Amino acid sequence: MKNDYKINEISKLYGIGVDSLRYYEKLGLLTPRRDSNGYRLYGLHDMYKLNIIRDLRQLDFTMQQIKSYLDHQSVENTLGLLFKEQKLIQEQIAKLEKTQQIIQGRIKVLTEATQMKTGIFSIKTYSERPCLQLKTRITRDEEMDYAIKKLHQMHKNHILDFGNQLYGALASLQDLKQGVKDVFNSVFFIFNSDEAELIDPDYVLPAGEYLSLYYRGDYRQSNERMLDIITYASEQELRILGDPFEIYEIDNRDTIVTDQFLTEIQVQVSADSGSENNA
């Protein structure tokens, strides 16, 4: 093993640019000696320091923090640095574990969604679902995308992973009955009931029973599918308690193949007979 290495050799060995090596020297972190031709020669002591610099930079230590440590190396300072490294590594592990949970959750949701049967009416029972809502009139897919992005921007501190965030769009029962097609009056993010205190919800899907229908494919069939669910409720003597809404299970966050889109329509219902409430 050689005792001295030229700057290009060190650059290749450590994967560090020549300019960065010169910068470290300018800061006083490295002190290469010069040969008779003026070329820098890096010794084993410089290589030891480069190992420290590389490891601490990977943990986001600033160059000033690294210089301070190297200028005042002692057992006490080394122990202090090791404790800092340990804490940072634990934080990174916790972050990676959280990311892994998010990915596992998305895999589970998408896998189940791809196996979901469509065109089947069912009744689902929910506890109260807190939401964050943006009221806006939407008539085109582009407007829907913009509204969702705007809502996300308004509440991005509450939504760390948009890919996993469940969201929907609210239609009007009255509009549907009057033949008004493909119009939505708001978009909203849906959260679990135990997240209510964290998000300060401005809209709530009430607890109760919801008539559900899934369909796959583009959104041009949305109006027809909503009319299907309204007709089915009438045939089953179910009283509609609110406006129907869509929930986007698989959309352009996951695929550009429109036939793979999966959308669920829900509307709150009651088995009690009587006139419908358009609230």
CSV table of C-alpha atoms in Angstrom, one decimal:
chain,number,residue,atom,x,y,z
A,1,MET,CA,0.0,0.0,0.0
A,2,LYS,CA,1.4,3.4,-1.0
A,3,ASN,CA,1.9,6.2,1.6
A,4,ASP,CA,1.0,9.0,-0.7
A,5,TYR,CA,-1.6,9.5,-3.4
A,6,LYS,CA,-2.1,12.2,-6.0
A,7,ILE,CA,-5.3,14.2,-6.1
A,8,ASN,CA,-6.8,12.3,-9.1
A,9,GLU,CA,-6.2,9.0,-7.3
A,10,ILE,CA,-7.9,10.2,-4.1
A,11,SER,CA,-10.8,11.6,-6.2
A,12,LYS,CA,-11.4,8.2,-7.8
A,13,LEU,CA,-10.8,6.3,-4.6
A,14,TYR,CA,-13.4,8.3,-2.6
A,15,GLY,CA,-15.7,9.4,-5.4
A,16,ILE,CA,-15.1,13.0,-4.4
A,17,GLY,CA,-14.6,15.7,-7.1
A,18,VAL,CA,-11.2,17.3,-7.4
A,19,ASP,CA,-12.8,20.7,-6.8
A,20,SER,CA,-14.2,19.4,-3.5
A,21,LEU,CA,-10.8,18.2,-2.4
A,22,ARG,CA,-9.3,21.6,-3.1
A,23,TYR,CA,-12.2,23.2,-1.2
A,24,TYR,CA,-11.5,20.9,1.8
A,25,GLU,CA,-7.9,22.0,1.7
A,26,LYS,CA,-8.9,25.7,1.6
A,27,LEU,CA,-11.0,25.1,4.7
A,28,GLY,CA,-8.0,23.6,6.4
A,29,LEU,CA,-9.6,20.1,6.7
A,30,LEU,CA,-6.9,18.5,4.6
A,31,THR,CA,-3.2,19.3,4.5
A,32,PRO,CA,-1.6,17.5,1.5
A,33,ARG,CA,2.1,18.0,1.1
A,34,ARG,CA,3.6,18.9,-2.3
A,35,ASP,CA,6.2,17.0,-4.3
A,36,SER,CA,9.1,18.5,-6.2
A,37,ASN,CA,6.8,19.4,-9.1
A,38,GLY,CA,4.2,21.0,-6.9
A,39,TYR,CA,1.7,18.2,-7.1
A,40,ARG,CA,-0.5,17.5,-4.1
A,41,LEU,CA,0.3,14.3,-2.2
A,42,TYR,CA,-2.3,13.0,0.2
A,43,GLY,CA,-1.1,10.8,3.1
A,44,LEU,CA,-2.8,8.3,5.3
A,45,HIS,CA,-3.7,11.0,7.8
A,46,ASP,CA,-5.6,12.9,5.0
A,47,MET,CA,-7.4,9.7,4.0
A,48,TYR,CA,-8.4,9.1,7.6
A,49,LYS,CA,-9.9,12.6,7.7
A,50,LEU,CA,-11.7,12.0,4.3
A,51,ASN,CA,-13.4,9.0,5.9
A,52,ILE,CA,-14.7,11.2,8.7
A,53,ILE,CA,-15.7,14.0,6.3
A,54,ARG,CA,-17.6,11.5,4.0
A,55,ASP,CA,-19.4,9.8,6.9
A,56,LEU,CA,-20.5,13.1,8.5
A,57,ARG,CA,-21.6,14.7,5.2
A,58,GLN,CA,-23.9,11.7,4.7
A,59,LEU,CA,-25.5,12.6,8.0
A,60,ASP,CA,-25.9,16.2,6.9
A,61,PHE,CA,-23.2,17.7,9.2
A,62,THR,CA,-22.1,21.1,7.9
A,63,MET,CA,-18.6,21.7,6.9
A,64,GLN,CA,-18.2,24.1,9.8
A,65,GLN,CA,-19.3,21.3,12.3
A,66,ILE,CA,-16.9,18.9,10.7
A,67,LYS,CA,-14.0,21.4,10.8
A,68,SER,CA,-14.7,22.2,14.5
A,69,TYR,CA,-14.6,18.5,15.3
A,70,LEU,CA,-11.4,17.8,13.4
A,71,ASP,CA,-9.7,20.9,15.0
A,72,HIS,CA,-10.6,19.8,18.5
A,73,GLN,CA,-10.4,16.0,18.4
A,74,SER,CA,-10.4,14.4,21.8
A,75,VAL,CA,-12.0,11.3,23.4
A,76,GLU,CA,-14.8,13.6,24.8
A,77,ASN,CA,-15.5,15.2,21.5
A,78,THR,CA,-15.4,11.9,19.7
A,79,LEU,CA,-17.9,10.5,22.2
A,80,GLY,CA,-20.1,13.5,21.7
A,81,LEU,CA,-19.9,13.2,18.0
A,82,LEU,CA,-20.8,9.5,18.2
A,83,PHE,CA,-23.8,10.2,20.3
A,84,LYS,CA,-24.9,12.8,17.7
A,85,GLU,CA,-24.4,10.3,14.9
A,86,GLN,CA,-26.4,7.7,16.8
A,87,LYS,CA,-29.3,10.0,17.2
A,88,LEU,CA,-29.3,11.0,13.6
A,89,ILE,CA,-29.1,7.4,12.5
A,90,GLN,CA,-32.0,6.5,14.7
A,91,GLU,CA,-34.0,9.4,13.2
A,92,GLN,CA,-33.2,8.2,9.7
A,93,ILE,CA,-34.2,4.6,10.6
A,94,ALA,CA,-37.6,5.9,12.0
A,95,LYS,CA,-38.1,7.9,8.8
A,96,LEU,CA,-37.3,4.9,6.7
A,97,GLU,CA,-39.7,2.7,8.7
A,98,LYS,CA,-42.4,5.3,8.3
A,99,THR,CA,-41.8,5.3,4.5
A,100,GLN,CA,-41.9,1.5,4.5
A,101,GLN,CA,-45.2,1.5,6.2
A,102,ILE,CA,-46.6,4.0,3.6
A,103,ILE,CA,-45.3,1.9,0.8
A,104,GLN,CA,-46.7,-1.3,2.3
A,105,GLY,CA,-50.1,0.5,2.8
A,106,ARG,CA,-50.2,1.7,-0.8
A,107,ILE,CA,-49.3,-1.8,-2.1
A,108,LYS,CA,-52.1,-3.3,-0.1
A,109,VAL,CA,-54.6,-0.6,-1.3
A,110,LEU,CA,-53.7,-1.0,-4.9
A,111,THR,CA,-53.6,-4.8,-4.8
A,112,GLU,CA,-57.1,-4.9,-3.3
A,113,ALA,CA,-58.3,-2.2,-5.7
A,114,THR,CA,-57.2,-4.2,-8.7
A,115,GLN,CA,-59.2,-7.2,-7.5
A,116,MET,CA,-62.3,-5.2,-6.6
A,117,LYS,CA,-65.5,-6.3,-8.4
A,118,THR,CA,-67.4,-3.5,-10.1
A,119,GLY,CA,-71.1,-3.0,-10.9
A,120,ILE,CA,-72.2,-4.4,-7.6
A,121,PHE,CA,-74.4,-2.5,-5.2
A,122,SER,CA,-73.6,-2.9,-1.5
A,123,ILE,CA,-74.3,-1.2,1.8
A,124,LYS,CA,-71.3,0.0,4.0
A,125,THR,CA,-71.5,1.2,7.5
A,126,TYR,CA,-69.1,4.0,8.6
A,127,SER,CA,-68.3,6.0,11.7
A,128,GLU,CA,-68.0,9.7,11.2
A,129,ARG,CA,-65.3,10.6,8.6
A,130,PRO,CA,-63.6,13.9,9.1
A,131,CYS,CA,-62.6,15.8,5.9
A,132,LEU,CA,-60.8,18.8,4.5
A,133,GLN,CA,-62.9,20.4,1.8
A,134,LEU,CA,-62.6,22.9,-1.0
A,135,LYS,CA,-65.9,24.2,-2.3
A,136,THR,CA,-65.7,24.9,-6.0
A,137,ARG,CA,-67.7,24.2,-9.1
A,138,ILE,CA,-66.0,21.6,-11.3
A,139,THR,CA,-67.1,20.7,-14.8
A,140,ARG,CA,-64.0,19.2,-16.5
A,141,ASP,CA,-61.3,16.7,-15.5
A,142,GLU,CA,-58.7,19.5,-15.7
A,143,GLU,CA,-60.6,21.5,-13.2
A,144,MET,CA,-60.8,18.5,-10.9
A,145,ASP,CA,-57.0,18.0,-11.0
A,146,TYR,CA,-56.5,21.7,-10.3
A,147,ALA,CA,-58.9,21.7,-7.4
A,148,ILE,CA,-57.2,18.7,-5.8
A,149,LYS,CA,-53.8,20.3,-6.2
A,150,LYS,CA,-55.1,23.5,-4.7
A,151,LEU,CA,-56.7,21.7,-1.7
A,152,HIS,CA,-53.4,19.8,-1.3
A,153,GLN,CA,-51.4,23.0,-1.3
A,154,MET,CA,-53.8,24.5,1.4
A,155,HIS,CA,-53.2,21.5,3.7
A,156,LYS,CA,-49.9,20.1,2.7
A,157,ASN,CA,-48.7,20.1,6.3
A,158,HIS,CA,-51.4,17.5,7.1
A,159,ILE,CA,-50.7,15.3,4.0
A,160,LEU,CA,-47.2,14.0,4.0
A,161,ASP,CA,-47.9,11.4,1.4
A,162,PHE,CA,-50.3,12.5,-1.3
A,163,GLY,CA,-50.1,9.2,-3.1
A,164,ASN,CA,-51.8,7.5,-0.3
A,165,GLN,CA,-54.3,10.2,0.5
A,166,LEU,CA,-58.0,9.3,-0.1
A,167,TYR,CA,-60.0,12.0,-1.8
A,168,GLY,CA,-63.4,12.5,-3.3
A,169,ALA,CA,-65.7,14.9,-5.1
A,170,LEU,CA,-69.3,15.8,-4.1
A,171,ALA,CA,-72.1,16.1,-6.7
A,172,SER,CA,-75.6,17.4,-6.3
A,173,LEU,CA,-78.6,15.1,-6.0
A,174,GLN,CA,-80.8,17.9,-7.3
A,175,ASP,CA,-78.6,18.6,-10.3
A,176,LEU,CA,-78.6,14.9,-11.2
A,177,LYS,CA,-82.4,14.7,-11.1
A,178,GLN,CA,-82.7,17.7,-13.3
A,179,GLY,CA,-80.4,16.3,-15.9
A,180,VAL,CA,-77.3,18.4,-15.1
A,181,LYS,CA,-74.3,16.2,-16.1
A,182,ASP,CA,-70.8,16.0,-14.9
A,183,VAL,CA,-70.8,18.8,-12.3
A,184,PHE,CA,-69.2,18.6,-8.9
A,185,ASN,CA,-69.5,21.2,-6.2
A,186,SER,CA,-66.5,20.4,-4.0
A,187,VAL,CA,-63.5,18.2,-3.5
A,188,PHE,CA,-62.4,16.8,-0.1
A,189,PHE,CA,-59.7,14.7,1.5
A,190,ILE,CA,-61.0,11.9,3.8
A,191,PHE,CA,-59.3,11.0,7.0
A,192,ASN,CA,-59.9,8.4,9.8
A,193,SER,CA,-61.9,9.5,12.8
A,194,ASP,CA,-58.8,9.3,15.1
A,195,GLU,CA,-57.2,12.0,12.9
A,196,ALA,CA,-59.8,14.6,13.5
A,197,GLU,CA,-57.8,16.5,16.2
A,198,LEU,CA,-54.8,16.5,14.0
A,199,ILE,CA,-56.4,18.1,10.9
A,200,ASP,CA,-59.1,20.4,12.3
A,201,PRO,CA,-61.7,19.2,9.8
A,202,ASP,CA,-64.0,21.7,8.0
A,203,TYR,CA,-66.3,19.0,6.6
A,204,VAL,CA,-67.6,15.7,7.9
A,205,LEU,CA,-69.2,12.7,6.2
A,206,PRO,CA,-71.7,11.6,8.8
A,207,ALA,CA,-71.7,8.3,10.5
A,208,GLY,CA,-74.2,5.8,9.0
A,209,GLU,CA,-74.9,3.5,6.1
A,210,TYR,CA,-73.8,4.3,2.6
A,211,LEU,CA,-74.9,2.7,-0.6
A,212,SER,CA,-71.8,1.9,-2.7
A,213,LEU,CA,-71.1,1.2,-6.3
A,214,TYR,CA,-67.6,0.7,-7.9
A,215,TYR,CA,-66.9,1.3,-11.6
A,216,ARG,CA,-63.7,1.0,-13.6
A,217,GLY,CA,-62.6,3.2,-16.5
A,218,ASP,CA,-62.8,6.9,-17.5
A,219,TYR,CA,-65.0,9.4,-15.8
A,220,ARG,CA,-67.3,10.0,-18.8
A,221,GLN,CA,-69.6,7.3,-17.2
A,222,SER,CA,-69.7,9.1,-13.9
A,223,ASN,CA,-73.1,10.7,-14.5
A,224,GLU,CA,-74.7,7.4,-15.6
A,225,ARG,CA,-73.3,5.5,-12.7
A,226,MET,CA,-74.6,8.1,-10.2
A,227,LEU,CA,-78.0,7.8,-11.8
A,228,ASP,CA,-77.7,4.0,-11.4
A,229,ILE,CA,-77.1,4.3,-7.7
A,230,ILE,CA,-80.0,6.7,-7.3
A,231,THR,CA,-82.4,4.4,-9.2
A,232,TYR,CA,-81.2,1.4,-7.2
A,233,ALA,CA,-81.9,3.2,-3.9
A,234,SER,CA,-85.4,4.0,-5.1
A,235,GLU,CA,-86.0,0.4,-6.2
A,236,GLN,CA,-84.9,-0.9,-2.8
A,237,GLU,CA,-86.9,1.7,-1.0
A,238,LEU,CA,-83.9,3.3,0.5
A,239,ARG,CA,-84.2,7.0,1.5
A,240,ILE,CA,-81.2,9.1,0.3
A,241,LEU,CA,-80.0,11.3,3.1
A,242,GLY,CA,-77.5,13.5,1.2
A,243,ASP,CA,-75.6,14.2,-2.0
A,244,PRO,CA,-73.7,11.4,-3.8
A,245,PHE,CA,-70.0,11.6,-4.1
A,246,GLU,CA,-67.1,9.8,-5.8
A,247,ILE,CA,-64.0,8.4,-4.2
A,248,TYR,CA,-61.0,7.9,-6.4
A,249,GLU,CA,-59.3,4.6,-5.5
A,250,ILE,CA,-57.1,4.3,-8.6
A,251,ASP,CA,-56.5,7.4,-10.7
A,252,ASN,CA,-53.7,9.2,-12.6
A,253,ARG,CA,-51.5,9.1,-9.5
A,254,ASP,CA,-51.1,5.4,-10.1
A,255,THR,CA,-51.6,4.8,-13.9
A,256,ILE,CA,-52.0,6.5,-17.2
A,257,VAL,CA,-54.2,3.6,-18.5
A,258,THR,CA,-57.7,5.0,-18.1
A,259,ASP,CA,-59.3,1.5,-18.2
A,260,GLN,CA,-57.5,0.8,-14.9
A,261,PHE,CA,-59.1,3.7,-13.0
A,262,LEU,CA,-61.3,2.6,-10.1
A,263,THR,CA,-63.9,4.9,-8.7
A,264,GLU,CA,-66.4,4.3,-5.9
A,265,ILE,CA,-69.7,6.2,-5.7
A,266,GLN,CA,-71.3,6.5,-2.3
A,267,VAL,CA,-74.5,8.1,-1.0
A,268,GLN,CA,-75.8,8.0,2.5
A,269,VAL,CA,-79.1,6.1,2.8
A,270,SER,CA,-81.6,4.9,5.3
A,271,ALA,CA,-84.0,1.9,5.2
A,272,ASP,CA,-86.8,4.2,6.4
A,273,SER,CA,-89.3,5.0,3.7
A,274,GLY,CA,-90.3,8.6,3.0
A,275,SER,CA,-89.3,11.6,0.9
A,276,GLU,CA,-85.7,12.1,0.0
A,277,ASN,CA,-83.6,14.8,1.7
A,278,ASN,CA,-81.5,16.8,-0.7
A,279,ALA,CA,-79.2,18.2,2.0
